[in-house]
Amino acid sequence: MRGAGAEATKRRARPFRADITERLARGEHLVLYGPLGSGKSTFLCTLHARLRREGRPCAIADATIRLGDMTQAFARAYPEVDIAGLTQRRTRARLAAAAELRAGVLLFDHVHRLNTAMTGFLHGLRGGLAGIILAVDVDGPRAREALRACYPALSLVAMPRSSARQLRTYLHAAGPTVASDLTPAQERQILRAARGRPGWVRLCALLLQEDRYWHGKMLYVAVLCTDTEIALRLGRPPFLSSATQNLQSNSPPDR
C-alpha cells in the first residue's frame, strides 16, 4: 500500500505542472492558493525560468500590492515594446496589444488583495492571450471561502501538499549535519508540524542548526516548530529578547 501511494503521488505531481502550463498557454487566469511555505513562490520561480528558456514572454512580480507592480511585470515580459514617455494606462494598452500578437505569461506572487484598478486590469486582459497566475496565501477552510468570494470570476487552483518523503528529503538536504542527529520521533514531530509545506521544512532545517534549540542530544522540538511558524509569518527569524536568551541558558528542568 505504501508503494502504491507513492506511485499515486508521482502521478498526481506530474499532471499538476502540465495542467498549469497548458491552461496558461490558453490564456487562462488562475489563482494559486495555499498556506505560507507551501511552495507557491518556488513553483512560480521554477515556472518562470522554464518559460523563459522556451522563449515565451514571461515575467514575475515578487510582491503584488498595487497596479504599478502588475504594470512593471507586464513591461518586463515584453522588453521590446517601446513604452518611453507613456502613461501607465497607455503602457498597459500597448503591452496588451503585444500580448495578443505573442502569447505571454504573467506571474504575480504574494498578492494581498486586488483593488478596483487591479481587477480592471485583469478583466481587460481576459480577451487577450496573456496567461496569469495570482499566488495568494490561504490557510484554513474559512479563508478558502473568503478567497472564492474575492475572486469569483477566476479559476482557483490549490497548491498540492508535499509528501512526507519529499519533506524528509528537504529536511536532510537543508541541514545534513544536524538532521542526522534527529531521532525518528523528533523527525516525525517536525514533519507533522510542517503539514506538507516544503518552505516551512527548509526554514525549520536552518533554525535546527542553531545551538539554542539543543541541550546535548536533547532537542526542544516544540520550541523549534513554534519559532519556525513565527519566522515564516514574519519573513525572518524571530527576535530573541535578553530574557529569552537568559532562559535558554538555564538547565532543561528550569526551562
Coordinates of N, CA and C in Angstrom, one line a residue:
M1 N 0.8 -1.2 0.0 CA 0.0 0.0 0.0 C 0.9 1.3 0.0
R2 N 2.0 1.2 0.7 CA 2.9 2.4 0.8 C 3.4 2.7 -0.6
G3 N 3.8 1.6 -1.3 CA 4.4 1.8 -2.7 C 3.3 2.3 -3.6
A4 N 2.1 1.8 -3.5 CA 1.0 2.3 -4.4 C 0.7 3.7 -4.1
G5 N 0.8 4.1 -2.8 CA 0.6 5.5 -2.5 C 1.6 6.4 -3.1
A6 N 2.9 6.0 -3.1 CA 4.0 6.8 -3.6 C 3.8 6.9 -5.1
E7 N 3.4 5.8 -5.8 CA 3.2 6.0 -7.3 C 2.0 6.9 -7.6
A8 N 1.0 6.9 -6.7 CA -0.2 7.8 -7.0 C 0.3 9.2 -6.8
T9 N 1.1 9.5 -5.8 CA 1.6 10.8 -5.6 C 2.4 11.3 -6.8
K10 N 3.2 10.4 -7.4 CA 4.0 10.8 -8.5 C 3.1 11.1 -9.7
R11 N 2.0 10.3 -9.9 CA 1.1 10.5 -11.0 C 0.4 11.8 -10.8
R12 N 0.1 12.2 -9.6 CA -0.6 13.5 -9.3 C 0.3 14.7 -9.5
A13 N 1.6 14.5 -9.2 CA 2.5 15.6 -9.3 C 2.8 16.1 -10.7
R14 N 2.9 15.1 -11.6 CA 3.2 15.4 -13.0 C 2.1 16.2 -13.7
P15 N 0.8 15.7 -13.6 CA -0.3 16.4 -14.2 C -0.5 17.8 -13.7
F16 N -0.2 18.1 -12.4 CA -0.4 19.4 -11.9 C 0.5 20.4 -12.6
R17 N 1.7 20.1 -12.8 CA 2.6 21.1 -13.6 C 2.2 21.2 -15.0
A18 N 1.9 20.0 -15.6 CA 1.4 20.1 -17.0 C 0.1 20.8 -17.2
D19 N -0.8 20.6 -16.3 CA -2.1 21.2 -16.4 C -2.0 22.7 -16.3
I20 N -1.2 23.2 -15.4 CA -1.0 24.6 -15.2 C -0.4 25.2 -16.4
T21 N 0.6 24.6 -17.0 CA 1.3 25.1 -18.2 C 0.3 25.2 -19.4
E22 N -0.5 24.1 -19.6 CA -1.5 24.1 -20.7 C -2.6 25.2 -20.5
R23 N -3.0 25.4 -19.3 CA -4.1 26.4 -19.0 C -3.5 27.8 -19.2
L24 N -2.3 28.0 -18.9 CA -1.6 29.3 -19.1 C -1.5 29.6 -20.6
A25 N -1.1 28.5 -21.3 CA -1.0 28.7 -22.8 C -2.3 29.1 -23.5
R26 N -3.4 28.7 -22.9 CA -4.7 29.1 -23.4 C -5.1 30.5 -23.0
G27 N -4.3 31.1 -22.2 CA -4.6 32.5 -21.7 C -5.5 32.5 -20.5
E28 N -5.6 31.5 -19.7 CA -6.4 31.5 -18.5 C -5.8 32.3 -17.4
H29 N -6.7 32.8 -16.5 CA -6.2 33.5 -15.3 C -6.5 32.6 -14.1
L30 N -5.5 32.3 -13.4 CA -5.6 31.3 -12.3 C -5.2 32.0 -11.0
V31 N -5.8 31.5 -9.9 CA -5.4 31.9 -8.5 C -4.8 30.6 -7.8
L32 N -3.5 30.7 -7.6 CA -2.8 29.6 -6.9 C -2.8 29.9 -5.4
Y33 N -3.5 29.0 -4.7 CA -3.5 29.3 -3.2 C -3.0 28.2 -2.4
G34 N -2.6 28.5 -1.2 CA -2.1 27.5 -0.2 C -1.5 28.3 1.0
P35 N -1.2 27.6 2.0 CA -0.7 28.2 3.2 C 0.7 28.7 3.0
L36 N 1.2 29.6 3.9 CA 2.6 30.1 3.9 C 3.5 28.9 3.9
G37 N 4.5 29.0 3.0 CA 5.6 27.9 3.0 C 5.2 26.7 2.2
S38 N 4.0 26.7 1.5 CA 3.6 25.5 0.7 C 4.3 25.3 -0.6
G39 N 5.1 26.3 -1.0 CA 5.9 26.1 -2.2 C 5.4 26.9 -3.4
K40 N 4.5 27.9 -3.2 CA 3.9 28.7 -4.3 C 5.0 29.5 -4.9
S41 N 5.8 30.2 -4.1 CA 6.9 31.1 -4.7 C 7.9 30.3 -5.5
T42 N 8.3 29.1 -4.9 CA 9.2 28.2 -5.5 C 8.7 27.7 -6.9
F43 N 7.4 27.4 -6.9 CA 6.8 26.9 -8.1 C 6.8 28.0 -9.2
L44 N 6.4 29.2 -8.8 CA 6.4 30.3 -9.7 C 7.7 30.6 -10.3
C45 N 8.8 30.6 -9.4 CA 10.1 30.8 -9.9 C 10.6 29.8 -10.9
T46 N 10.3 28.5 -10.6 CA 10.6 27.4 -11.5 C 9.9 27.5 -12.8
L47 N 8.6 27.8 -12.7 CA 7.8 28.0 -14.0 C 8.3 29.2 -14.8
H48 N 8.7 30.3 -14.1 CA 9.2 31.4 -14.8 C 10.5 31.1 -15.6
A49 N 11.4 30.4 -14.9 CA 12.7 30.0 -15.5 C 12.4 29.1 -16.7
R50 N 11.5 28.2 -16.6 CA 11.2 27.2 -17.7 C 10.6 28.0 -18.9
L51 N 9.7 28.9 -18.7 CA 9.0 29.6 -19.8 C 10.1 30.5 -20.5
R52 N 11.0 31.1 -19.7 CA 12.0 31.9 -20.3 C 12.9 31.1 -21.2
R53 N 13.3 29.9 -20.7 CA 14.1 29.0 -21.5 C 13.4 28.6 -22.8
E54 N 12.1 28.5 -22.8 CA 11.4 28.1 -24.0 C 11.2 29.3 -24.9
G55 N 11.6 30.5 -24.5 CA 11.4 31.7 -25.3 C 10.1 32.4 -25.3
R56 N 9.2 32.0 -24.3 CA 7.9 32.6 -24.2 C 8.0 33.9 -23.3
P57 N 7.3 35.0 -23.7 CA 7.3 36.2 -22.9 C 6.8 35.9 -21.5
C58 N 7.6 36.2 -20.5 CA 7.1 35.9 -19.1 C 7.8 36.8 -18.1
A59 N 7.2 37.1 -17.1 CA 7.7 38.0 -16.0 C 7.0 37.6 -14.7
I60 N 7.7 37.9 -13.6 CA 7.2 37.6 -12.3 C 7.3 38.8 -11.4
A61 N 6.3 39.1 -10.6 CA 6.3 40.2 -9.6 C 6.5 39.5 -8.2
D62 N 7.6 39.8 -7.5 CA 7.8 39.2 -6.2 C 6.8 39.6 -5.2
A63 N 6.3 40.8 -5.3 CA 5.2 41.3 -4.4 C 4.2 42.1 -5.2
T64 N 2.9 41.8 -5.1 CA 1.9 42.4 -5.9 C 1.0 43.2 -4.9
I65 N 1.2 44.4 -4.7 CA 0.5 45.2 -3.8 C -0.4 46.2 -4.5
R66 N 0.1 46.8 -5.6 CA -0.7 47.8 -6.3 C -0.6 47.6 -7.8
L67 N -1.4 48.4 -8.6 CA -1.4 48.2 -10.0 C 0.0 48.4 -10.7
G68 N 0.7 49.3 -10.1 CA 2.1 49.6 -10.7 C 3.0 48.3 -10.7
D69 N 2.8 47.5 -9.7 CA 3.6 46.2 -9.7 C 3.2 45.3 -10.8
M70 N 1.9 45.3 -11.2 CA 1.5 44.5 -12.3 C 2.0 45.1 -13.6
T71 N 1.9 46.4 -13.7 CA 2.4 47.1 -14.9 C 3.9 46.9 -15.2
Q72 N 4.7 46.9 -14.1 CA 6.1 46.7 -14.2 C 6.4 45.3 -14.7
A73 N 5.7 44.3 -14.1 CA 6.0 42.9 -14.5 C 5.5 42.7 -16.0
F74 N 4.5 43.4 -16.4 CA 4.0 43.3 -17.8 C 5.0 43.8 -18.7
A75 N 5.7 45.0 -18.4 CA 6.7 45.6 -19.2 C 7.9 44.7 -19.3
R76 N 8.3 44.0 -18.2 CA 9.5 43.1 -18.2 C 9.2 41.9 -19.1
A77 N 8.0 41.5 -19.3 CA 7.7 40.3 -20.1 C 7.8 40.7 -21.6
Y78 N 7.7 42.0 -22.0 CA 7.8 42.4 -23.3 C 8.8 43.6 -23.4
P79 N 10.0 43.3 -23.2 CA 11.0 44.5 -23.2 C 11.2 45.1 -24.5
E80 N 10.8 44.4 -25.6 CA 10.9 45.0 -27.0 C 9.9 46.1 -27.3
V81 N 8.9 46.2 -26.5 CA 7.8 47.2 -26.7 C 8.3 48.6 -26.1
D82 N 8.3 49.6 -27.0 CA 8.7 50.9 -26.6 C 7.6 51.6 -25.8
I83 N 7.8 51.9 -24.5 CA 6.8 52.5 -23.7 C 7.4 53.8 -23.1
A84 N 8.5 54.3 -23.6 CA 9.1 55.5 -23.1 C 8.1 56.7 -23.2
G85 N 7.9 57.4 -22.1 CA 7.1 58.6 -22.1 C 5.6 58.4 -22.0
L86 N 5.2 57.1 -22.0 CA 3.8 56.8 -22.0 C 3.2 56.8 -20.5
T87 N 2.0 57.1 -20.4 CA 1.4 57.0 -19.1 C 1.2 55.5 -18.8
Q88 N 0.9 55.2 -17.5 CA 0.7 53.7 -17.2 C -0.5 53.1 -17.9
R89 N -1.5 53.9 -18.1 CA -2.7 53.4 -18.8 C -2.4 53.1 -20.3
R90 N -1.7 54.0 -21.0 CA -1.3 53.7 -22.4 C -0.2 52.6 -22.4
T91 N 0.6 52.6 -21.4 CA 1.6 51.5 -21.4 C 1.0 50.1 -21.4
R92 N 0.0 50.0 -20.5 CA -0.7 48.7 -20.4 C -1.5 48.4 -21.7
A93 N -2.0 49.4 -22.3 CA -2.7 49.2 -23.6 C -1.8 48.7 -24.7
R94 N -0.6 49.3 -24.8 CA 0.4 48.8 -25.8 C 0.9 47.4 -25.5
L95 N 1.1 47.2 -24.2 CA 1.6 45.8 -23.8 C 0.5 44.8 -24.1
A96 N -0.8 45.1 -23.8 CA -1.8 44.2 -24.1 C -1.9 43.8 -25.6
A97 N -1.7 44.8 -26.4 CA -1.7 44.6 -27.9 C -0.5 43.6 -28.2
A98 N 0.6 43.8 -27.6 CA 1.8 42.9 -27.8 C 1.4 41.5 -27.4
A99 N 0.7 41.3 -26.3 CA 0.3 40.0 -25.7 C -0.6 39.3 -26.7
E100 N -1.5 40.0 -27.4 CA -2.4 39.4 -28.3 C -1.6 38.8 -29.5
L101 N -0.5 39.5 -29.9 CA 0.2 39.0 -31.0 C 1.2 37.9 -30.6
R102 N 1.7 37.9 -29.4 CA 2.6 36.9 -28.9 C 2.3 36.5 -27.5
A103 N 1.7 35.4 -27.3 CA 1.2 35.0 -26.0 C 2.2 35.0 -25.0
G104 N 2.0 35.5 -23.8 CA 2.9 35.5 -22.7 C 2.2 35.1 -21.4
V105 N 3.0 35.1 -20.4 CA 2.5 34.6 -19.0 C 3.0 35.6 -18.0
L106 N 2.1 36.1 -17.1 CA 2.4 37.0 -16.0 C 2.2 36.2 -14.7
L107 N 3.2 36.3 -13.8 CA 3.1 35.6 -12.6 C 3.2 36.6 -11.4
F108 N 2.2 36.7 -10.6 CA 2.1 37.7 -9.5 C 2.1 37.0 -8.2
D109 N 3.2 37.1 -7.5 CA 3.4 36.4 -6.2 C 3.0 37.4 -5.1
H110 N 2.6 36.7 -4.0 CA 2.3 37.5 -2.7 C 1.2 38.6 -3.0
V111 N 0.1 38.1 -3.6 CA -1.0 39.0 -3.8 C -1.8 39.2 -2.5
H112 N -1.9 40.4 -2.0 CA -2.7 40.6 -0.7 C -4.1 40.8 -1.0
R113 N -4.5 41.8 -1.8 CA -5.9 42.0 -2.1 C -5.9 42.9 -3.4
L114 N -6.8 42.5 -4.3 CA -7.0 43.3 -5.5 C -7.9 44.5 -5.3
N115 N -7.4 45.7 -5.7 CA -8.3 46.8 -5.6 C -9.0 46.9 -7.0
T116 N -9.8 48.0 -7.1 CA -10.6 48.1 -8.3 C -9.8 48.3 -9.6
A117 N -8.7 49.0 -9.5 CA -7.8 49.2 -10.6 C -7.2 47.9 -11.1
M118 N -6.7 47.1 -10.1 CA -6.1 45.8 -10.4 C -7.1 44.9 -11.0
T119 N -8.3 44.9 -10.5 CA -9.3 44.0 -11.1 C -9.7 44.4 -12.5
G120 N -9.7 45.7 -12.8 CA -10.0 46.2 -14.1 C -8.9 45.8 -15.1
F121 N -7.6 45.8 -14.6 CA -6.5 45.4 -15.4 C -6.7 44.0 -15.8
L122 N -7.0 43.1 -14.9 CA -7.1 41.7 -15.2 C -8.3 41.4 -16.1
H123 N -9.4 42.2 -15.9 CA -10.6 42.0 -16.7 C -10.3 42.4 -18.2
G124 N -9.5 43.4 -18.3 CA -9.1 43.9 -19.7 C -8.2 42.9 -20.4
L125 N -7.5 42.0 -19.7 CA -6.7 41.1 -20.4 C -7.4 39.7 -20.7
R126 N -8.6 39.6 -20.1 CA -9.2 38.3 -20.3 C -9.5 38.0 -21.8
G127 N -9.7 39.0 -22.6 CA -9.9 38.7 -24.0 C -8.6 38.5 -24.8
G128 N -7.5 38.8 -24.1 CA -6.2 38.7 -24.8 C -5.6 37.3 -24.7
L129 N -4.3 37.2 -24.9 CA -3.6 35.9 -24.8 C -2.6 35.8 -23.7
A130 N -2.7 36.6 -22.7 CA -1.8 36.6 -21.6 C -2.3 35.7 -20.5
G131 N -1.6 34.6 -20.2 CA -2.0 33.8 -19.1 C -1.4 34.4 -17.8
I132 N -2.2 34.2 -16.7 CA -1.9 34.9 -15.5 C -2.0 33.9 -14.3
I133 N -1.1 34.0 -13.3 CA -1.2 33.3 -12.1 C -1.1 34.3 -10.9
L134 N -2.1 34.3 -10.0 CA -2.0 35.1 -8.8 C -1.8 34.2 -7.7
A135 N -0.7 34.3 -6.9 CA -0.4 33.5 -5.8 C -0.9 34.1 -4.5
V136 N -1.7 33.4 -3.8 CA -2.4 34.0 -2.6 C -2.1 33.0 -1.4
D137 N -1.8 33.6 -0.3 CA -1.6 32.8 1.0 C -3.0 32.6 1.6
V138 N -3.3 31.3 1.7 CA -4.6 30.9 2.3 C -4.4 29.7 3.2
D139 N -4.9 29.8 4.4 CA -4.8 28.7 5.3 C -6.1 28.5 6.1
G140 N -6.7 27.3 5.8 CA -8.0 27.0 6.5 C -9.2 27.2 5.6
P141 N -10.3 26.4 6.0 CA -11.5 26.4 5.1 C -12.2 27.8 5.1
R142 N -12.2 28.5 6.2 CA -12.8 29.9 6.2 C -12.1 30.8 5.2
A143 N -10.8 30.7 5.2 CA -10.0 31.6 4.3 C -10.2 31.2 2.9
R144 N -10.4 29.9 2.6 CA -10.7 29.5 1.2 C -12.1 30.0 0.8
E145 N -13.1 30.0 1.6 CA -14.4 30.5 1.3 C -14.3 32.0 1.0
A146 N -13.5 32.7 1.8 CA -13.3 34.2 1.5 C -12.6 34.4 0.2
L147 N -11.7 33.5 -0.1 CA -11.0 33.6 -1.4 C -11.9 33.5 -2.6
R148 N -12.8 32.5 -2.5 CA -13.8 32.3 -3.6 C -14.7 33.6 -3.7
A149 N -15.0 34.2 -2.6 CA -15.8 35.5 -2.7 C -15.0 36.6 -3.3
C150 N -13.7 36.6 -3.1 CA -12.8 37.7 -3.6 C -12.6 37.6 -5.1
Y151 N -12.5 36.3 -5.6 CA -12.1 36.0 -7.0 C -13.2 35.2 -7.6
P152 N -14.4 35.6 -7.8 CA -15.5 34.8 -8.3 C -15.3 34.4 -9.8
A153 N -14.6 35.3 -10.5 CA -14.5 35.1 -12.0 C -13.2 34.3 -12.4
L154 N -12.4 34.0 -11.4 CA -11.1 33.3 -11.7 C -11.1 31.9 -11.2
S155 N -10.3 31.1 -11.9 CA -10.2 29.6 -11.5 C -9.3 29.5 -10.3
L156 N -9.7 28.8 -9.3 CA -8.9 28.6 -8.1 C -8.2 27.2 -8.2
V157 N -6.9 27.2 -8.0 CA -6.0 26.0 -8.0 C -5.3 25.9 -6.7
A158 N -5.5 24.8 -6.0 CA -4.8 24.6 -4.7 C -3.4 24.1 -4.9
M159 N -2.4 24.6 -4.2 CA -1.1 24.1 -4.3 C -1.0 22.7 -3.6
P160 N -0.6 21.7 -4.3 CA -0.6 20.4 -3.7 C 0.4 20.3 -2.5
R161 N 0.0 19.5 -1.6 CA 0.9 19.2 -0.4 C 2.0 18.3 -0.8
S162 N 3.2 18.5 -0.2 CA 4.3 17.6 -0.4 C 4.1 16.4 0.5
S163 N 4.6 15.3 0.0 CA 4.5 14.0 0.7 C 5.6 14.0 1.8
A164 N 5.4 13.1 2.8 CA 6.3 13.0 3.9 C 7.7 12.7 3.4
R165 N 7.8 11.9 2.4 CA 9.1 11.5 1.8 C 9.8 12.7 1.2
Q166 N 9.1 13.6 0.5 CA 9.7 14.8 0.0 C 10.1 15.7 1.1
L167 N 9.3 15.9 2.1 CA 9.6 16.8 3.2 C 10.9 16.3 3.9
R168 N 11.0 15.0 4.1 CA 12.2 14.4 4.7 C 13.4 14.7 3.9
T169 N 13.3 14.6 2.6 CA 14.4 15.0 1.7 C 14.8 16.4 1.9
Y170 N 13.8 17.3 1.9 CA 14.1 18.8 2.1 C 14.8 19.0 3.5
L171 N 14.4 18.3 4.5 CA 14.9 18.5 5.8 C 16.4 18.1 5.9
H172 N 16.7 17.0 5.3 CA 18.1 16.5 5.4 C 19.0 17.2 4.4
A173 N 18.4 17.7 3.3 CA 19.2 18.5 2.3 C 19.6 19.9 2.9
A174 N 18.7 20.5 3.6 CA 19.0 21.8 4.1 C 19.9 21.8 5.3
G175 N 19.8 20.8 6.1 CA 20.7 20.7 7.3 C 21.2 19.3 7.5
P176 N 22.1 18.9 6.6 CA 22.6 17.5 6.7 C 23.4 17.1 7.9
T177 N 24.1 18.1 8.4 CA 25.0 17.7 9.6 C 24.2 17.6 10.9
V178 N 23.1 18.4 11.0 CA 22.3 18.4 12.2 C 21.2 17.4 12.1
A179 N 20.6 17.3 10.9 CA 19.4 16.5 10.8 C 19.7 15.0 11.0
S180 N 21.0 14.6 10.8 CA 21.3 13.3 11.1 C 21.3 12.9 12.6
D181 N 21.3 13.9 13.5 CA 21.2 13.7 14.9 C 19.8 13.5 15.4
L182 N 18.8 13.8 14.5 CA 17.4 13.7 14.9 C 17.0 12.2 15.2
T183 N 16.3 12.0 16.2 CA 15.7 10.7 16.5 C 14.5 10.5 15.6
P184 N 14.0 9.3 15.3 CA 12.8 9.1 14.5 C 11.6 9.8 15.0
A185 N 11.5 9.8 16.4 CA 10.3 10.5 17.0 C 10.4 12.0 16.7
Q186 N 11.6 12.6 16.9 CA 11.7 14.0 16.6 C 11.5 14.4 15.2
E187 N 11.9 13.6 14.3 CA 11.7 13.8 12.8 C 10.2 13.7 12.5
R188 N 9.5 12.8 13.1 CA 8.1 12.6 12.8 C 7.3 13.9 13.4
Q189 N 7.7 14.4 14.5 CA 7.1 15.5 15.1 C 7.3 16.8 14.3
I190 N 8.5 16.9 13.7 CA 8.7 18.1 12.8 C 7.9 17.9 11.5
L191 N 7.9 16.8 10.9 CA 7.1 16.6 9.7 C 5.6 16.8 9.9
R192 N 5.1 16.4 11.1 CA 3.7 16.6 11.4 C 3.4 18.1 11.4
A193 N 4.3 18.8 12.1 CA 4.1 20.3 12.2 C 4.2 21.0 10.9
A194 N 4.9 20.4 9.9 CA 5.1 21.0 8.6 C 3.8 21.0 7.8
R195 N 3.0 20.1 8.0 CA 1.7 20.0 7.3 C 1.8 20.1 5.8
G196 N 2.8 19.4 5.3 CA 3.0 19.3 3.8 C 3.6 20.5 3.2
R197 N 4.3 21.4 4.0 CA 4.8 22.7 3.5 C 6.3 22.6 3.3
P198 N 6.8 22.5 2.1 CA 8.3 22.4 1.9 C 9.1 23.7 2.4
G199 N 8.5 24.9 2.2 CA 9.1 26.1 2.7 C 9.3 26.1 4.2
W200 N 8.3 25.6 4.9 CA 8.4 25.5 6.3 C 9.5 24.6 6.7
V201 N 9.6 23.5 6.1 CA 10.7 22.5 6.4 C 12.1 23.1 6.2
R202 N 12.2 23.8 5.0 CA 13.5 24.4 4.8 C 13.9 25.4 5.8
L203 N 13.0 26.2 6.2 CA 13.3 27.2 7.3 C 13.5 26.5 8.6
C204 N 12.8 25.5 8.9 CA 13.0 24.7 10.1 C 14.4 24.1 10.2
A205 N 14.8 23.6 9.0 CA 16.2 23.0 8.9 C 17.3 24.0 9.2
L206 N 17.0 25.3 8.8 CA 18.0 26.3 9.1 C 18.1 26.6 10.5
L207 N 16.9 26.8 11.2 CA 16.9 27.0 12.6 C 17.4 25.9 13.4
L208 N 17.2 24.7 12.9 CA 17.7 23.4 13.5 C 19.2 23.5 13.8
Q209 N 19.9 24.2 13.0 CA 21.4 24.2 13.1 C 21.8 25.2 14.3
E210 N 20.9 25.9 14.8 CA 21.3 26.9 15.9 C 21.3 26.1 17.2
D211 N 22.3 26.5 18.1 CA 22.6 25.8 19.3 C 21.5 26.0 20.3
R212 N 20.7 27.1 20.2 CA 19.8 27.4 21.3 C 18.6 26.3 21.4
Y213 N 18.5 25.5 20.4 CA 17.4 24.5 20.4 C 17.9 23.2 20.9
W214 N 19.2 23.1 21.2 CA 19.8 21.8 21.6 C 20.4 21.9 23.1
H215 N 20.3 20.8 23.8 CA 21.0 20.7 25.0 C 21.6 19.2 25.0
G216 N 22.8 19.2 24.5 CA 23.4 17.9 24.3 C 22.7 17.3 23.1
K217 N 22.1 16.1 23.3 CA 21.4 15.4 22.3 C 19.9 15.7 22.4
M218 N 19.5 16.4 23.4 CA 18.1 16.8 23.5 C 17.7 18.0 22.7
L219 N 16.6 17.8 21.9 CA 16.2 18.9 21.0 C 14.8 19.4 21.5
Y220 N 14.7 20.7 21.6 CA 13.4 21.3 22.1 C 12.5 21.4 20.8
V221 N 11.9 20.4 20.4 CA 11.2 20.3 19.2 C 10.0 21.3 19.1
A222 N 9.2 21.4 20.2 CA 8.1 22.3 20.3 C 8.5 23.7 20.1
V223 N 9.6 24.1 20.7 CA 10.1 25.5 20.6 C 10.6 25.7 19.2
L224 N 11.3 24.8 18.6 CA 11.7 24.9 17.3 C 10.6 25.1 16.3
C225 N 9.6 24.3 16.4 CA 8.4 24.3 15.5 C 7.7 25.7 15.6
T226 N 7.5 26.1 16.9 CA 6.9 27.4 17.1 C 7.6 28.5 16.5
D227 N 9.0 28.6 16.7 CA 9.8 29.6 16.1 C 9.8 29.6 14.6
T228 N 9.7 28.4 14.1 CA 9.7 28.3 12.6 C 8.4 28.9 12.1
E229 N 7.3 28.6 12.7 CA 6.0 29.2 12.3 C 6.0 30.7 12.4
I230 N 6.6 31.2 13.5 CA 6.7 32.7 13.6 C 7.6 33.3 12.6
A231 N 8.8 32.6 12.3 CA 9.7 33.2 11.3 C 9.1 33.1 9.9
L232 N 8.3 32.1 9.6 CA 7.7 32.0 8.3 C 6.7 33.2 8.1
R233 N 5.9 33.5 9.2 CA 5.0 34.6 9.0 C 5.6 36.0 9.0
L234 N 6.7 36.1 9.8 CA 7.4 37.4 9.8 C 8.3 37.6 8.6
G235 N 8.7 36.5 7.9 CA 9.7 36.6 6.8 C 11.1 36.6 7.3
R236 N 11.3 36.4 8.6 CA 12.7 36.4 9.1 C 12.7 35.6 10.5
P237 N 13.8 35.2 11.0 CA 13.9 34.5 12.3 C 13.3 35.4 13.4
P238 N 12.6 34.9 14.4 CA 12.1 35.7 15.4 C 13.1 36.3 16.3
F239 N 12.9 37.5 16.7 CA 13.8 38.3 17.6 C 13.8 37.7 19.0
L240 N 15.0 37.5 19.5 CA 15.2 36.9 20.8 C 15.5 38.1 21.8
S241 N 14.6 38.2 22.8 CA 14.9 39.2 23.8 C 15.9 38.7 24.8
S242 N 16.5 39.6 25.6 CA 17.5 39.2 26.6 C 16.9 38.2 27.6
A243 N 15.6 38.4 28.0 CA 15.0 37.5 28.9 C 14.9 36.1 28.3
T244 N 14.6 36.0 27.0 CA 14.6 34.7 26.3 C 16.0 34.1 26.3
Q245 N 17.0 34.9 26.0 CA 18.4 34.4 26.0 C 18.8 33.8 27.3
N246 N 18.4 34.6 28.4 CA 18.8 34.1 29.7 C 18.0 32.8 30.1
L247 N 16.8 32.7 29.6 CA 16.0 31.5 29.8 C 16.6 30.3 29.2
Q248 N 17.2 30.5 28.0 CA 17.8 29.4 27.2 C 19.1 28.9 27.9
S249 N 19.7 29.8 28.7 CA 21.0 29.4 29.3 C 20.7 28.5 30.6
N250 N 19.5 28.4 31.0 CA 19.1 27.7 32.2 C 19.2 26.2 31.9
S251 N 19.1 25.4 32.9 CA 19.1 23.9 32.7 C 17.8 23.5 32.2
P252 N 17.7 22.3 31.5 CA 16.5 21.9 30.9 C 15.3 21.8 31.9
P253 N 15.4 21.3 33.1 CA 14.3 21.3 34.0 C 13.7 22.7 34.3
D254 N 14.7 23.7 34.5 CA 14.2 25.1 34.8 C 13.5 25.6 33.6
R255 N 14.0 25.3 32.4 CA 13.4 25.8 31.2 C 12.0 25.2 31.1

